[in-house]
XYZ file of C-alpha atoms in Angstrom:
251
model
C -62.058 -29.253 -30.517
C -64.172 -25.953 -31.036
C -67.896 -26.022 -32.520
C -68.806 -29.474 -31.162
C -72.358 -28.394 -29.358
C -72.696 -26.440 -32.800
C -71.792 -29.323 -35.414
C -74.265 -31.585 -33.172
C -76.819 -29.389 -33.109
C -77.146 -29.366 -37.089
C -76.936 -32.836 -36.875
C -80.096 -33.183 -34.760
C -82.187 -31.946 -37.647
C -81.388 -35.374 -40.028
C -80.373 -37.441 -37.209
C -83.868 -37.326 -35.604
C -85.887 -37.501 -38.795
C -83.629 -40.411 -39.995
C -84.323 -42.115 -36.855
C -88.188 -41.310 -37.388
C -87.934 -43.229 -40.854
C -85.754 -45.882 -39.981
C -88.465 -46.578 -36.400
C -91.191 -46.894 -39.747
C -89.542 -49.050 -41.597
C -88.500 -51.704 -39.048
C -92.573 -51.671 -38.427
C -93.270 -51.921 -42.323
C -90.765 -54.829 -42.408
C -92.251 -56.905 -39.085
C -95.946 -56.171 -39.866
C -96.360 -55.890 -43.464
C -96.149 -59.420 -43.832
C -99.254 -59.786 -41.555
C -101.362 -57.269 -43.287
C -103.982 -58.574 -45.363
C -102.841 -59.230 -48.976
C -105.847 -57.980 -50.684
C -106.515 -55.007 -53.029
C -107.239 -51.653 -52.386
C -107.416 -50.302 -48.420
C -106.000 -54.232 -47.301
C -109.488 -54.364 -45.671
C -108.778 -51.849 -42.979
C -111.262 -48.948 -42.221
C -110.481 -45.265 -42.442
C -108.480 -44.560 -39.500
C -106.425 -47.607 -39.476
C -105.294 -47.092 -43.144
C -104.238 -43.480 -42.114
C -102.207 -44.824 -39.519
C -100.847 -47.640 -42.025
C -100.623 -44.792 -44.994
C -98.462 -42.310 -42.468
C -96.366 -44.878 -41.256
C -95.687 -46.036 -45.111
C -94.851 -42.196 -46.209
C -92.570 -41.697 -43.040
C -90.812 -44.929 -44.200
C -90.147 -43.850 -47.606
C -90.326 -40.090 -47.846
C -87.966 -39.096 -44.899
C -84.966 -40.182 -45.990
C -84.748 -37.955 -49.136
C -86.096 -35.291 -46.808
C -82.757 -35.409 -44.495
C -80.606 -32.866 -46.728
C -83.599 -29.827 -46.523
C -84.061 -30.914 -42.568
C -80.311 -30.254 -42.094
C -80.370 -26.982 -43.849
C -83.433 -25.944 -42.192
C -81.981 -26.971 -38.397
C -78.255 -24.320 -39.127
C -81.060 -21.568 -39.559
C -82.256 -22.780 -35.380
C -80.033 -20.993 -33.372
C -81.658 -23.017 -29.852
C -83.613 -25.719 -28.861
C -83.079 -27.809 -32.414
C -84.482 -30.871 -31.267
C -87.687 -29.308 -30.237
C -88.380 -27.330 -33.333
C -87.130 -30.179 -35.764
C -89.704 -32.205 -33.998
C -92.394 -29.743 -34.906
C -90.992 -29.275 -38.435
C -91.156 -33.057 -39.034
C -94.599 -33.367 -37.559
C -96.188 -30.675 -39.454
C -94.200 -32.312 -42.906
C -96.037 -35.668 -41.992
C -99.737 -34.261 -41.321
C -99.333 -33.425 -44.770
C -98.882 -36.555 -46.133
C -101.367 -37.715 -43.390
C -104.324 -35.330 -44.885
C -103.018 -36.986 -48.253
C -103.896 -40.254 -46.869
C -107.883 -39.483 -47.044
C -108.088 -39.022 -50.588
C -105.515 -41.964 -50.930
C -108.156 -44.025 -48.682
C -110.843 -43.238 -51.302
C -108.822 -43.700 -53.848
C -107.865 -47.206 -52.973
C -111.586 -47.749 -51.811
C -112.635 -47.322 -54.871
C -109.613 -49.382 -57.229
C -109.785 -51.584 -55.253
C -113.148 -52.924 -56.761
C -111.461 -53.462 -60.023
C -110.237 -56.261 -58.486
C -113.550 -57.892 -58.589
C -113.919 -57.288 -61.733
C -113.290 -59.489 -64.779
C -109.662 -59.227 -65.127
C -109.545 -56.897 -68.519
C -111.686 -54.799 -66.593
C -108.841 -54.811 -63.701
C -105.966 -54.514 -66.656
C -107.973 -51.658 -67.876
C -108.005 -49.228 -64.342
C -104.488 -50.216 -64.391
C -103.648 -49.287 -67.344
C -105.346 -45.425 -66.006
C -102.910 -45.685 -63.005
C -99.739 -45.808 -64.850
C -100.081 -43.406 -67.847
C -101.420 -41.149 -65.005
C -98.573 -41.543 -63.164
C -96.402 -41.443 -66.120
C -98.291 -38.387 -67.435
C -97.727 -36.039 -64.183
C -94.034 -37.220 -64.283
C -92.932 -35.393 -67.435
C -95.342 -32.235 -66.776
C -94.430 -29.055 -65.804
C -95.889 -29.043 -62.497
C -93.759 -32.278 -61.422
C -90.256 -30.397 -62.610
C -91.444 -27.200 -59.986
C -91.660 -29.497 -57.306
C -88.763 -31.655 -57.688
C -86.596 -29.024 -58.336
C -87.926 -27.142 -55.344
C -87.367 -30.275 -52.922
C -83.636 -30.355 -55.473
C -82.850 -26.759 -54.407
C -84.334 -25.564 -50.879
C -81.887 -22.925 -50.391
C -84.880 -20.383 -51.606
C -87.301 -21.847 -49.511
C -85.038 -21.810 -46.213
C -84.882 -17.950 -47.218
C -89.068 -18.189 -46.936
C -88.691 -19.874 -44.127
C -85.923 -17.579 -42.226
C -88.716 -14.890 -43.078
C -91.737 -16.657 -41.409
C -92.120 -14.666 -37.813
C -93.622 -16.298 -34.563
C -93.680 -19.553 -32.649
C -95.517 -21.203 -36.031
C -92.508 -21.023 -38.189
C -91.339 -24.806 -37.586
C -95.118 -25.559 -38.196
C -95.337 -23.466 -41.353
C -92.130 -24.706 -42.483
C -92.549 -28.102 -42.235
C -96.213 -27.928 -43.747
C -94.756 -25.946 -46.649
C -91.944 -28.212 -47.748
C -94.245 -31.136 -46.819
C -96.777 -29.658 -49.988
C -93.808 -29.851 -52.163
C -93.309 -32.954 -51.362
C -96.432 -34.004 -52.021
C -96.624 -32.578 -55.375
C -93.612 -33.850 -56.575
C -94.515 -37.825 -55.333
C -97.819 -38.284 -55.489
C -97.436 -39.942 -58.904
C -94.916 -42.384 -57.154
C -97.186 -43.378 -54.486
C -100.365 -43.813 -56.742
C -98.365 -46.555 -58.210
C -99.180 -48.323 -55.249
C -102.606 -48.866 -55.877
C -101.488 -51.268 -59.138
C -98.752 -52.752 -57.306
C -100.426 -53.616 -53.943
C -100.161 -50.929 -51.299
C -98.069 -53.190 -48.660
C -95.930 -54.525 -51.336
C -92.701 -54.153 -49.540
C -90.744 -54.857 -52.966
C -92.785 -51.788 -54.548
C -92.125 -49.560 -51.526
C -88.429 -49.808 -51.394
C -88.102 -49.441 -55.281
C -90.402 -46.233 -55.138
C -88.482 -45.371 -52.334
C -85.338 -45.342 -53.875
C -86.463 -43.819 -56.664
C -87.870 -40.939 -54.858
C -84.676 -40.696 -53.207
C -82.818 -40.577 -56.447
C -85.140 -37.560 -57.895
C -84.447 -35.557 -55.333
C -80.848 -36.323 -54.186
C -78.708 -37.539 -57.478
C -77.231 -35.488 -60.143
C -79.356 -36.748 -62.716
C -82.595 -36.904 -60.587
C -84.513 -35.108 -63.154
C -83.564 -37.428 -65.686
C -84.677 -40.314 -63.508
C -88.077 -38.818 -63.133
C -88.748 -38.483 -66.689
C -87.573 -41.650 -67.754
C -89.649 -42.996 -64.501
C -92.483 -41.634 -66.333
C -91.847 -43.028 -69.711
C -91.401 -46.459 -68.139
C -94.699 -46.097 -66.154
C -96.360 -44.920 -69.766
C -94.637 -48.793 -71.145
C -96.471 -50.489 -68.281
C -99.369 -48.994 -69.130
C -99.555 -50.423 -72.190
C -97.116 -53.492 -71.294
C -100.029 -54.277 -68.698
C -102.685 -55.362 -71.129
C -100.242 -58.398 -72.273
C -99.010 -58.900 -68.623
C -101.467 -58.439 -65.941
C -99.676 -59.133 -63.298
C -97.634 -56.402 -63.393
C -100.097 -54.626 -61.570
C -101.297 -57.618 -59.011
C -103.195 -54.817 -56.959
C -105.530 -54.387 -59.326
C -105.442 -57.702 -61.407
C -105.540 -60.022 -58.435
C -102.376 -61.512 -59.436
C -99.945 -62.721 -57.336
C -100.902 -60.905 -54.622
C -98.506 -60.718 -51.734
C -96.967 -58.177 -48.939
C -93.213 -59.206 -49.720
């Protein structure tokens, strides 16, 4: 058969990156049980939630990331492993740098656990009609349907010159990224941020925006549901037990 070295060259792109996300779930699965199952950073200082943080968005991000990293590796014409390697790095560091706003962030809900619990209900309440908010805005339909439709950006990225291209690339689509799922992730904070439940429902549904037909439908009724919550929450506190105190656990 002709094209083999070809066909398994474009598969390197998705094959390695799925490998990458499947290598961060297995260590979600085995250790998330064993992190601390309190609010906000789970008690861990700065560095040690980044590592935690880019190990979570490597778990649930990649995956939906496979169809762009398989377009991107047919425009490599050598060495497909090595610059899918860089494009993937440079795609994490972005959520990475993410994770230091997401540390102060949590730093800082997670005091409204010690609060009285209307208090809690209340910064809760915030978190999902933010969330909900940035789902049906403009800004969030840009991104998604940038991360939808990549064929424009592999043009930008066919015309970035120079050994920094993978870099640049992966950076680039990383941003995207970030601006279209941020307002999945922040959900964390009210559902506990090692709530392996939460994490593979967000991660499905961040899958689902990007990859299904009807992905943009999903992402604005996403948003009206997290808008419900946000009033839903006031009745039911522990729908957000990561900022309520209730029912706290890492499964």
């Amino acid at each position: 058969m002709s094209g083999g070295p070809a066909v398994a060259g474009r598969r390197t792109g998705p094959a390695g990156l799925l490998l990458v996300a499947a290598a961060a779930w297995v260590w979600v699965v085995a250790r998330g049980g064993d992190m601390p199952a309190v609010p906000g950073t789970m008690g861990l200082g700065p560095l040690p939630f980044l590592a935690v943080w880019t190990l979570m968005t490597a778990a649930m991000m990649l995956p939906a990331t496979a169809p762009v990293a398989a377009l991107y590796a047919r425009t490599l014409t050598a060495h497909r492993a090595s610059h899918m390697a860089v494009f993937t790095l440079a795609y994490l560091l972005v959520w990475a740098a993410a994770g230091l706003p997401a540390y102060a962030l949590a730093a800082g809900l997670g005091r409204a656990a010690n609060l009285p619990v209307a208090a809690g209900t209340a910064v809760a309440a915030a978190v999902f009609a933010l969330s909900g908010v940035y789902q049906l805005t403009p800004l969030k339909d840009r991104c998604l349907a940038r991360c939808r439709s990549p064929i424009g950006l592999m043009l930008r990225y066919a015309s970035y010159p120079g050994t920094s291209r993978d870099l640049r690339a992966g950076a680039h689509h990383g941003a995207f990224c970030l601006g279209c799922c941020w307002s999945l992730m922040v959900l964390l904070a009210a559902f506990g941020v090692m709530n392996l439940w939460a994490m593979v429902v967000l991660a499905a549904v961040i899958t689902v925006e990007k990859l299904a037909p009807a992905g943009r439908v999903v992402a604005r009724a996403v948003g009206v549901t997290s808008i419900a919550l946000a009033v839903a929450v006031f009745w039911v506190p522990d729908l957000a037990p990561g900022l309520t105190g209730g029912g706290m656990t890492g499964m």
